[in-house]
Amino acid sequence: MELKNILIVAITCLALAGCDGGGDESKKSGYSGSKFAATVDEENKDELSIAASIGAQKSIESSSAPRALGQRADDPITYLLEKSSEAIIAQRQLRVGSRTYIDLSSSVCNAGGTAGYNYDENNTSGYGTFSITYDNCKYTYEGETTIIDGESTWVTSEDGSFSYTYNLSVSYGADSYSVTGTYACDAELNCSYNNDFSYGGVSYRVADVSVTGNSSTGYNVSAKIYHETYGYVEIIGSNLVQCNDGGFSSGSITVRDSSSTDVLLVTYDSCTQMTITFNNVATIVAQ
């Protein structure tokens, strides 16, 4: 598979849930919290309910309906991948004398800042490792500006396998968060995804993502959500309808912990309220 086709496939995989696949991605770099299965109890049930909620939303955002952590309709990571890939594809100088830098700023950063692509001109195959560095890279979408700093790295192989890893800081309005993630597909396009991010001062990881459904009828989500302190829980979300400002207006999430049983149920009553049921006791809390 040619490099151009690999990059095009990767864009498609980011945009469609069908490219997500199995495989526990918990050992990849970026997330440094607990990697053991969590045990839900009375003290941590609220925090793990929140983890399940934002993990489900991040799964939807990154898999089938790109949104930046509930803040906008265009996911910065998806945007960067698309624009950076398009810019790389447009460059026909992938093979020519030593390490070379190509300025992609005008293609990727439509509101200022820089994006630079590094590759090895001695690489006559056009495959290998290629990196893009973003420095105060700003882009505007529907009147709102997002600022990206950090680096993303492509690793491509002639057999068609590839990975795309990013370690970025994202600023949008008054909100800032960090995100580290990896998309990887083998030669048969069996793909896996993980996403490391911080939210509310807590580090999380989303892995083993599978998403079906749409914004009209609601999303069905399965994923493994890691919380830096408590470890991971497995979630099954059903008929999740997103709110414009984050969270869900309806639907539910079932949470399975280290006991390998469903121990927690989160039901969304409105965009501001959810009900947590643990040990047959229901508690209403704010989203």
PDB file of C-alpha atoms in Angstrom, residues 17 56 59-60 63-64 209-215 217-223 235-241 248 251-253:
ATOM      1  CA  ALA A  17     -16.198   3.945  14.302  1.00  0.00           C
ATOM      2  CA  ALA A  56     -18.148   7.477  27.084  1.00  0.00           C
ATOM      3  CA  SER A  59     -15.150   7.491  23.046  1.00  0.00           C
ATOM      4  CA  ILE A  60     -17.955   8.971  20.965  1.00  0.00           C
ATOM      5  CA  SER A  63     -14.709   7.324  17.216  1.00  0.00           C
ATOM      6  CA  SER A  64     -17.795   8.365  15.374  1.00  0.00           C
ATOM      7  CA  VAL A 209     -13.375   1.589  22.114  1.00  0.00           C
ATOM      8  CA  SER A 210     -16.397   0.469  20.117  1.00  0.00           C
ATOM      9  CA  VAL A 211     -19.189   2.866  19.125  1.00  0.00           C
ATOM     10  CA  THR A 212     -22.384   2.399  17.128  1.00  0.00           C
ATOM     11  CA  GLY A 213     -25.423   4.610  16.583  1.00  0.00           C
ATOM     12  CA  ASN A 214     -25.659   8.303  15.779  1.00  0.00           C
ATOM     13  CA  SER A 215     -26.516  11.686  17.263  1.00  0.00           C
ATOM     14  CA  THR A 217     -31.040   7.947  17.851  1.00  0.00           C
ATOM     15  CA  GLY A 218     -28.284   7.859  20.462  1.00  0.00           C
ATOM     16  CA  TYR A 219     -24.947   6.069  20.755  1.00  0.00           C
ATOM     17  CA  ASN A 220     -24.092   2.630  22.082  1.00  0.00           C
ATOM     18  CA  VAL A 221     -20.597   2.534  23.565  1.00  0.00           C
ATOM     19  CA  SER A 222     -18.310  -0.098  24.998  1.00  0.00           C
ATOM     20  CA  ALA A 223     -14.887   0.881  26.325  1.00  0.00           C
ATOM     21  CA  ILE A 235     -18.523   0.391  30.503  1.00  0.00           C
ATOM     22  CA  ILE A 236     -21.505  -0.359  28.289  1.00  0.00           C
ATOM     23  CA  GLY A 237     -23.454   2.724  27.268  1.00  0.00           C
ATOM     24  CA  SER A 238     -26.920   2.459  25.715  1.00  0.00           C
ATOM     25  CA  ASN A 239     -28.895   5.054  23.740  1.00  0.00           C
ATOM     26  CA  LEU A 240     -26.689   7.944  24.864  1.00  0.00           C
ATOM     27  CA  VAL A 241     -27.897  11.295  23.538  1.00  0.00           C
ATOM     28  CA  PHE A 248     -25.877  13.295  28.091  1.00  0.00           C
ATOM     29  CA  GLY A 251     -29.513   6.965  28.049  1.00  0.00           C
ATOM     30  CA  SER A 252     -27.553   4.938  30.574  1.00  0.00           C
ATOM     31  CA  ILE A 253     -24.134   3.419  31.301  1.00  0.00           C
TER      32      ILE A 253
END
